[in-house]
Amino acid sequence: MIQNRAIRVVATGARLLAGVVIAVGCVAGVVAAVALPWPGLTNTPAQQSVVPAAADTTLVCTGDFRAVGRNSQDATQQFSAGSPSLTVESSGPREDTSLEAPELGGSGGPQRFVGSAEQGESALVAAAETVSIAADDLSGLAASACREARTESWLVGGTVETGTSDLILLSNPGDVTATVTLTVFGIEQTASTVLVPAGTQQSVPLASVAAGTQAPVVRVTAAGAPVRAVLQSSLIRTLDPSGIDLQDTTGAPSDRIGFAGVQVPDTSEDTALTVLRLMATEQAAQVRVSARAAGETVWETDVELEAATPTEISLSGLEPGVYSVEIESDASLVGAIRQTTRPGAGSDFAWMTSAPDIRGEVLAAVPAGPGPRLHIVNAGDEDAVVTIETASGGDQREIDVPAGEDAVVKVSADTAYAIRSDAPVRVAVMLSGTDAVAGWPVWPGPAAREPIVVYP
């Protein structure tokens, strides 16, 4: 009995020991399985990279300059005060048509140029227009480039001060009606809606949507079809006409914007002839503004901006010359610079909008006008070699623009130029003469079509 009991005890101990060993082994196996990567089954879906076909390029100009107030019986009636001189060039086939201007009797509307894409390449099209007026109620030089229509854009210049007559011109080159919302930022934020039928240009007096706002900023948003927005401005001091302007929309809000082609024709101790208007679009911002000439910083200041509140900064400390202006901010903003030829009646003015970086090849049109020049600004960290050639061929120049420097190049009026750069630069067209000033930045052509991945 004692022997059998001993045998059972030994057998039971052996089973317990074996169970413990097996349990430890199972736990170790589970831990190892968790720690080590498990074999997986992957299935890479079929995919293909496709480059979308290039689309046609559509540019819209501004059309006749409008005069308001010439009819004493109807102060709102509009008249054509002058038809623009147009310069246009394209790299391929182009269709030229015009939009209707119902407020001018159906005629005098802007030109529309459609460049056809060929062999998968976008068409390069450039056009610009200029108008010079010398009348009892309007005088000065106004010029602008023809641009593509957009669903959102910003107008930073303009005023509703006594003696001004500013119009927002809305052109719809599409085939359906556009519903346009004008949001005005100033003392308070207001919004209004305008319908722009297909193939027409409509005007909205700035005073009707921005009453009481001395330095408004207007955001233009379009639904149904994109529109081209331009601000036409004119000024009368007492009884003397003192300038006209066509201001294009500025670029999208950004925390860093730059200007090329800022002209300071004269200085005055009593009047701010060169003024920068800025607005932080979403939140308050700390801003550094610096003006440069010939590669040197000649003026700078720090500014605090309240959200959605336009602010003007005098640049009257600048001596006569051509400048670039750099603005760095900790929040997104928009801006434009007003240039005036001299104080007093009979002068002229123009708003310069911010300039985008361009690289590669662009086509730029220089219309008829006094003293045509290009201002090339290299705000980057690498040297740039810029080639300027007439679109018709023949006149070609190569210009070295070191990092942080700029160059002013004389060009011919009523001529289109192909501009090529191997590094990002900003370029502006400038016109200037006695009591005449105009300018605008050169924009890149249609964006290159980026490849997209298609999953069948």
mmCIF file with all atom_site columns, N, CA and C in Angstrom, residues 134-179:
data_model
loop_
_atom_site.group_PDB
_atom_site.id
_atom_site.type_symbol
_atom_site.label_atom_id
_atom_site.label_alt_id
_atom_site.label_comp_id
_atom_site.label_asym_id
_atom_site.label_entity_id
_atom_site.label_seq_id
_atom_site.pdbx_PDB_ins_code
_atom_site.Cartn_x
_atom_site.Cartn_y
_atom_site.Cartn_z
_atom_site.occupancy
_atom_site.B_iso_or_equiv
_atom_site.pdbx_formal_charge
_atom_site.auth_seq_id
_atom_site.auth_comp_id
_atom_site.auth_asym_id
_atom_site.auth_atom_id
_atom_site.pdbx_PDB_model_num
ATOM 1   N N  . ALA A 1 134 ? -8.089  112.645 -71.519 1.00 0.00 ? 134 ALA A N  1
ATOM 2   C CA . ALA A 1 134 ? -7.912  114.053 -71.140 1.00 0.00 ? 134 ALA A CA 1
ATOM 3   C C  . ALA A 1 134 ? -9.237  114.753 -71.381 1.00 0.00 ? 134 ALA A C  1
ATOM 4   N N  . ALA A 1 135 ? -10.101 114.755 -70.370 1.00 0.00 ? 135 ALA A N  1
ATOM 5   C CA . ALA A 1 135 ? -11.428 115.358 -70.467 1.00 0.00 ? 135 ALA A CA 1
ATOM 6   C C  . ALA A 1 135 ? -11.665 116.226 -69.245 1.00 0.00 ? 135 ALA A C  1
ATOM 7   N N  . ASP A 1 136 ? -12.795 116.954 -69.254 1.00 0.00 ? 136 ASP A N  1
ATOM 8   C CA . ASP A 1 136 ? -13.090 117.857 -68.148 1.00 0.00 ? 136 ASP A CA 1
ATOM 9   C C  . ASP A 1 136 ? -13.341 117.107 -66.842 1.00 0.00 ? 136 ASP A C  1
ATOM 10  N N  . ASP A 1 137 ? -13.821 115.850 -66.939 1.00 0.00 ? 137 ASP A N  1
ATOM 11  C CA . ASP A 1 137 ? -14.152 115.102 -65.726 1.00 0.00 ? 137 ASP A CA 1
ATOM 12  C C  . ASP A 1 137 ? -13.242 113.902 -65.485 1.00 0.00 ? 137 ASP A C  1
ATOM 13  N N  . LEU A 1 138 ? -12.401 113.556 -66.450 1.00 0.00 ? 138 LEU A N  1
ATOM 14  C CA . LEU A 1 138 ? -11.500 112.411 -66.317 1.00 0.00 ? 138 LEU A CA 1
ATOM 15  C C  . LEU A 1 138 ? -10.182 112.731 -67.003 1.00 0.00 ? 138 LEU A C  1
ATOM 16  N N  . SER A 1 139 ? -9.068  112.372 -66.346 1.00 0.00 ? 139 SER A N  1
ATOM 17  C CA . SER A 1 139 ? -7.777  112.524 -67.007 1.00 0.00 ? 139 SER A CA 1
ATOM 18  C C  . SER A 1 139 ? -6.795  111.558 -66.377 1.00 0.00 ? 139 SER A C  1
ATOM 19  N N  . GLY A 1 140 ? -5.832  111.126 -67.199 1.00 0.00 ? 140 GLY A N  1
ATOM 20  C CA . GLY A 1 140 ? -4.802  110.234 -66.692 1.00 0.00 ? 140 GLY A CA 1
ATOM 21  C C  . GLY A 1 140 ? -4.612  109.017 -67.568 1.00 0.00 ? 140 GLY A C  1
ATOM 22  N N  . LEU A 1 141 ? -3.765  108.123 -67.105 1.00 0.00 ? 141 LEU A N  1
ATOM 23  C CA . LEU A 1 141 ? -3.441  106.888 -67.808 1.00 0.00 ? 141 LEU A CA 1
ATOM 24  C C  . LEU A 1 141 ? -3.936  105.715 -66.978 1.00 0.00 ? 141 LEU A C  1
ATOM 25  N N  . ALA A 1 142 ? -4.613  104.781 -67.635 1.00 0.00 ? 142 ALA A N  1
ATOM 26  C CA . ALA A 1 142 ? -5.053  103.554 -66.969 1.00 0.00 ? 142 ALA A CA 1
ATOM 27  C C  . ALA A 1 142 ? -4.669  102.376 -67.842 1.00 0.00 ? 142 ALA A C  1
ATOM 28  N N  . ALA A 1 143 ? -4.160  101.323 -67.223 1.00 0.00 ? 143 ALA A N  1
ATOM 29  C CA . ALA A 1 143 ? -3.729  100.150 -67.983 1.00 0.00 ? 143 ALA A CA 1
ATOM 30  C C  . ALA A 1 143 ? -3.806  98.923  -67.097 1.00 0.00 ? 143 ALA A C  1
ATOM 31  N N  . SER A 1 144 ? -3.973  97.775  -67.726 1.00 0.00 ? 144 SER A N  1
ATOM 32  C CA . SER A 1 144 ? -3.999  96.519  -66.976 1.00 0.00 ? 144 SER A CA 1
ATOM 33  C C  . SER A 1 144 ? -3.799  95.365  -67.935 1.00 0.00 ? 144 SER A C  1
ATOM 34  N N  . ALA A 1 145 ? -3.417  94.223  -67.373 1.00 0.00 ? 145 ALA A N  1
ATOM 35  C CA . ALA A 1 145 ? -3.308  92.998  -68.158 1.00 0.00 ? 145 ALA A CA 1
ATOM 36  C C  . ALA A 1 145 ? -4.674  92.328  -68.226 1.00 0.00 ? 145 ALA A C  1
ATOM 37  N N  . CYS A 1 146 ? -4.902  91.560  -69.275 1.00 0.00 ? 146 CYS A N  1
ATOM 38  C CA . CYS A 1 146 ? -6.106  90.737  -69.373 1.00 0.00 ? 146 CYS A CA 1
ATOM 39  C C  . CYS A 1 146 ? -5.831  89.431  -68.634 1.00 0.00 ? 146 CYS A C  1
ATOM 40  N N  . ARG A 1 147 ? -6.793  88.988  -67.825 1.00 0.00 ? 147 ARG A N  1
ATOM 41  C CA . ARG A 1 147 ? -6.572  87.851  -66.944 1.00 0.00 ? 147 ARG A CA 1
ATOM 42  C C  . ARG A 1 147 ? -7.691  86.818  -67.080 1.00 0.00 ? 147 ARG A C  1
ATOM 43  N N  . GLU A 1 148 ? -7.447  85.663  -66.498 1.00 0.00 ? 148 GLU A N  1
ATOM 44  C CA . GLU A 1 148 ? -8.453  84.608  -66.447 1.00 0.00 ? 148 GLU A CA 1
ATOM 45  C C  . GLU A 1 148 ? -9.514  84.932  -65.408 1.00 0.00 ? 148 GLU A C  1
ATOM 46  N N  . ALA A 1 149 ? -10.729 84.439  -65.654 1.00 0.00 ? 149 ALA A N  1
ATOM 47  C CA . ALA A 1 149 ? -11.806 84.573  -64.676 1.00 0.00 ? 149 ALA A CA 1
ATOM 48  C C  . ALA A 1 149 ? -11.552 83.621  -63.510 1.00 0.00 ? 149 ALA A C  1
ATOM 49  N N  . ARG A 1 150 ? -12.059 83.976  -62.321 1.00 0.00 ? 150 ARG A N  1
ATOM 50  C CA . ARG A 1 150 ? -11.822 83.183  -61.119 1.00 0.00 ? 150 ARG A CA 1
ATOM 51  C C  . ARG A 1 150 ? -13.100 83.081  -60.294 1.00 0.00 ? 150 ARG A C  1
ATOM 52  N N  . THR A 1 151 ? -13.141 82.056  -59.443 1.00 0.00 ? 151 THR A N  1
ATOM 53  C CA . THR A 1 151 ? -14.285 81.907  -58.542 1.00 0.00 ? 151 THR A CA 1
ATOM 54  C C  . THR A 1 151 ? -14.110 82.702  -57.257 1.00 0.00 ? 151 THR A C  1
ATOM 55  N N  . GLU A 1 152 ? -12.879 83.074  -56.915 1.00 0.00 ? 152 GLU A N  1
ATOM 56  C CA . GLU A 1 152 ? -12.639 83.941  -55.754 1.00 0.00 ? 152 GLU A CA 1
ATOM 57  C C  . GLU A 1 152 ? -11.483 84.874  -56.061 1.00 0.00 ? 152 GLU A C  1
ATOM 58  N N  . SER A 1 153 ? -11.642 86.128  -55.709 1.00 0.00 ? 153 SER A N  1
ATOM 59  C CA . SER A 1 153 ? -10.584 87.110  -55.912 1.00 0.00 ? 153 SER A CA 1
ATOM 60  C C  . SER A 1 153 ? -10.786 88.252  -54.923 1.00 0.00 ? 153 SER A C  1
ATOM 61  N N  . TRP A 1 154 ? -9.730  89.090  -54.789 1.00 0.00 ? 154 TRP A N  1
ATOM 62  C CA . TRP A 1 154 ? -9.731  90.185  -53.815 1.00 0.00 ? 154 TRP A CA 1
ATOM 63  C C  . TRP A 1 154 ? -9.380  91.500  -54.501 1.00 0.00 ? 154 TRP A C  1
ATOM 64  N N  . LEU A 1 155 ? -10.145 92.544  -54.189 1.00 0.00 ? 155 LEU A N  1
ATOM 65  C CA . LEU A 1 155 ? -9.867  93.909  -54.637 1.00 0.00 ? 155 LEU A CA 1
ATOM 66  C C  . LEU A 1 155 ? -9.481  94.715  -53.401 1.00 0.00 ? 155 LEU A C  1
ATOM 67  N N  . VAL A 1 156 ? -8.245  95.218  -53.389 1.00 0.00 ? 156 VAL A N  1
ATOM 68  C CA . VAL A 1 156 ? -7.731  95.858  -52.182 1.00 0.00 ? 156 VAL A CA 1
ATOM 69  C C  . VAL A 1 156 ? -7.752  97.380  -52.282 1.00 0.00 ? 156 VAL A C  1
ATOM 70  N N  . GLY A 1 157 ? -7.733  97.948  -53.475 1.00 0.00 ? 157 GLY A N  1
ATOM 71  C CA . GLY A 1 157 ? -7.729  99.407  -53.618 1.00 0.00 ? 157 GLY A CA 1
ATOM 72  C C  . GLY A 1 157 ? -9.134  99.968  -53.611 1.00 0.00 ? 157 GLY A C  1
ATOM 73  N N  . GLY A 1 158 ? -9.228  101.222 -53.914 1.00 0.00 ? 158 GLY A N  1
ATOM 74  C CA . GLY A 1 158 ? -10.522 101.877 -54.010 1.00 0.00 ? 158 GLY A CA 1
ATOM 75  C C  . GLY A 1 158 ? -10.875 102.659 -52.767 1.00 0.00 ? 158 GLY A C  1
ATOM 76  N N  . THR A 1 159 ? -11.786 103.611 -52.948 1.00 0.00 ? 159 THR A N  1
ATOM 77  C CA . THR A 1 159 ? -12.239 104.441 -51.838 1.00 0.00 ? 159 THR A CA 1
ATOM 78  C C  . THR A 1 159 ? -13.597 105.029 -52.198 1.00 0.00 ? 159 THR A C  1
ATOM 79  N N  . VAL A 1 160 ? -14.281 105.531 -51.181 1.00 0.00 ? 160 VAL A N  1
ATOM 80  C CA . VAL A 1 160 ? -15.565 106.195 -51.413 1.00 0.00 ? 160 VAL A CA 1
ATOM 81  C C  . VAL A 1 160 ? -15.484 107.650 -50.967 1.00 0.00 ? 160 VAL A C  1
ATOM 82  N N  . GLU A 1 161 ? -14.282 108.204 -50.922 1.00 0.00 ? 161 GLU A N  1
ATOM 83  C CA . GLU A 1 161 ? -14.113 109.597 -50.531 1.00 0.00 ? 161 GLU A CA 1
ATOM 84  C C  . GLU A 1 161 ? -14.779 110.524 -51.540 1.00 0.00 ? 161 GLU A C  1
ATOM 85  N N  . THR A 1 162 ? -15.080 111.742 -51.090 1.00 0.00 ? 162 THR A N  1
ATOM 86  C CA . THR A 1 162 ? -15.664 112.737 -51.976 1.00 0.00 ? 162 THR A CA 1
ATOM 87  C C  . THR A 1 162 ? -14.737 113.011 -53.160 1.00 0.00 ? 162 THR A C  1
ATOM 88  N N  . GLY A 1 163 ? -15.299 113.003 -54.349 1.00 0.00 ? 163 GLY A N  1
ATOM 89  C CA . GLY A 1 163 ? -14.520 113.231 -55.560 1.00 0.00 ? 163 GLY A CA 1
ATOM 90  C C  . GLY A 1 163 ? -14.107 111.961 -56.269 1.00 0.00 ? 163 GLY A C  1
ATOM 91  N N  . THR A 1 164 ? -14.325 110.805 -55.639 1.00 0.00 ? 164 THR A N  1
ATOM 92  C CA . THR A 1 164 ? -13.969 109.538 -56.279 1.00 0.00 ? 164 THR A CA 1
ATOM 93  C C  . THR A 1 164 ? -15.200 108.921 -56.932 1.00 0.00 ? 164 THR A C  1
ATOM 94  N N  . SER A 1 165 ? -14.962 108.154 -57.950 1.00 0.00 ? 165 SER A N  1
ATOM 95  C CA . SER A 1 165 ? -16.032 107.438 -58.645 1.00 0.00 ? 165 SER A CA 1
ATOM 96  C C  . SER A 1 165 ? -15.487 106.074 -59.030 1.00 0.00 ? 165 SER A C  1
ATOM 97  N N  . ASP A 1 166 ? -15.618 105.123 -58.109 1.00 0.00 ? 166 ASP A N  1
ATOM 98  C CA . ASP A 1 166 ? -15.044 103.795 -58.303 1.00 0.00 ? 166 ASP A CA 1
ATOM 99  C C  . ASP A 1 166 ? -16.133 102.786 -58.661 1.00 0.00 ? 166 ASP A C  1
ATOM 100 N N  . LEU A 1 167 ? -15.835 101.954 -59.659 1.00 0.00 ? 167 LEU A N  1
ATOM 101 C CA . LEU A 1 167 ? -16.772 100.934 -60.117 1.00 0.00 ? 167 LEU A CA 1
ATOM 102 C C  . LEU A 1 167 ? -16.112 99.563  -60.046 1.00 0.00 ? 167 LEU A C  1
ATOM 103 N N  . ILE A 1 168 ? -16.825 98.576  -59.532 1.00 0.00 ? 168 ILE A N  1
ATOM 104 C CA . ILE A 1 168 ? -16.388 97.183  -59.619 1.00 0.00 ? 168 ILE A CA 1
ATOM 105 C C  . ILE A 1 168 ? -16.949 96.612  -60.903 1.00 0.00 ? 168 ILE A C  1
ATOM 106 N N  . LEU A 1 169 ? -16.086 96.226  -61.825 1.00 0.00 ? 169 LEU A N  1
ATOM 107 C CA . LEU A 1 169 ? -16.504 95.666  -63.107 1.00 0.00 ? 169 LEU A CA 1
ATOM 108 C C  . LEU A 1 169 ? -16.414 94.150  -63.036 1.00 0.00 ? 169 LEU A C  1
ATOM 109 N N  . LEU A 1 170 ? -17.521 93.474  -63.338 1.00 0.00 ? 170 LEU A N  1
ATOM 110 C CA . LEU A 1 170 ? -17.608 92.018  -63.257 1.00 0.00 ? 170 LEU A CA 1
ATOM 111 C C  . LEU A 1 170 ? -17.917 91.471  -64.645 1.00 0.00 ? 170 LEU A C  1
ATOM 112 N N  . SER A 1 171 ? -16.990 90.680  -65.190 1.00 0.00 ? 171 SER A N  1
ATOM 113 C CA . SER A 1 171 ? -17.142 90.125  -66.541 1.00 0.00 ? 171 SER A CA 1
ATOM 114 C C  . SER A 1 171 ? -17.293 88.620  -66.451 1.00 0.00 ? 171 SER A C  1
ATOM 115 N N  . ASN A 1 172 ? -18.328 88.092  -67.123 1.00 0.00 ? 172 ASN A N  1
ATOM 116 C CA . ASN A 1 172 ? -18.593 86.661  -67.138 1.00 0.00 ? 172 ASN A CA 1
ATOM 117 C C  . ASN A 1 172 ? -18.383 86.131  -68.546 1.00 0.00 ? 172 ASN A C  1
ATOM 118 N N  . PRO A 1 173 ? -17.240 85.477  -68.816 1.00 0.00 ? 173 PRO A N  1
ATOM 119 C CA . PRO A 1 173 ? -16.978 84.964  -70.165 1.00 0.00 ? 173 PRO A CA 1
ATOM 120 C C  . PRO A 1 173 ? -17.609 83.596  -70.417 1.00 0.00 ? 173 PRO A C  1
ATOM 121 N N  . GLY A 1 174 ? -18.318 83.035  -69.425 1.00 0.00 ? 174 GLY A N  1
ATOM 122 C CA . GLY A 1 174 ? -18.848 81.685  -69.539 1.00 0.00 ? 174 GLY A CA 1
ATOM 123 C C  . GLY A 1 174 ? -20.181 81.620  -70.251 1.00 0.00 ? 174 GLY A C  1
ATOM 124 N N  . ASP A 1 175 ? -20.795 80.437  -70.156 1.00 0.00 ? 175 ASP A N  1
ATOM 125 C CA . ASP A 1 175 ? -22.051 80.167  -70.861 1.00 0.00 ? 175 ASP A CA 1
ATOM 126 C C  . ASP A 1 175 ? -23.257 80.141  -69.934 1.00 0.00 ? 175 ASP A C  1
ATOM 127 N N  . VAL A 1 176 ? -23.065 80.317  -68.636 1.00 0.00 ? 176 VAL A N  1
ATOM 128 C CA . VAL A 1 176 ? -24.175 80.339  -67.684 1.00 0.00 ? 176 VAL A CA 1
ATOM 129 C C  . VAL A 1 176 ? -24.040 81.563  -66.790 1.00 0.00 ? 176 VAL A C  1
ATOM 130 N N  . THR A 1 177 ? -25.150 81.953  -66.177 1.00 0.00 ? 177 THR A N  1
ATOM 131 C CA . THR A 1 177 ? -25.160 83.122  -65.293 1.00 0.00 ? 177 THR A CA 1
ATOM 132 C C  . THR A 1 177 ? -24.308 82.870  -64.052 1.00 0.00 ? 177 THR A C  1
ATOM 133 N N  . ALA A 1 178 ? -23.578 83.882  -63.635 1.00 0.00 ? 178 ALA A N  1
ATOM 134 C CA . ALA A 1 178 ? -22.769 83.812  -62.421 1.00 0.00 ? 178 ALA A CA 1
ATOM 135 C C  . ALA A 1 178 ? -23.459 84.584  -61.305 1.00 0.00 ? 178 ALA A C  1
ATOM 136 N N  . THR A 1 179 ? -23.520 83.965  -60.128 1.00 0.00 ? 179 THR A N  1
ATOM 137 C CA . THR A 1 179 ? -24.013 84.644  -58.936 1.00 0.00 ? 179 THR A CA 1
ATOM 138 C C  . THR A 1 179 ? -22.798 85.109  -58.137 1.00 0.00 ? 179 THR A C  1
#
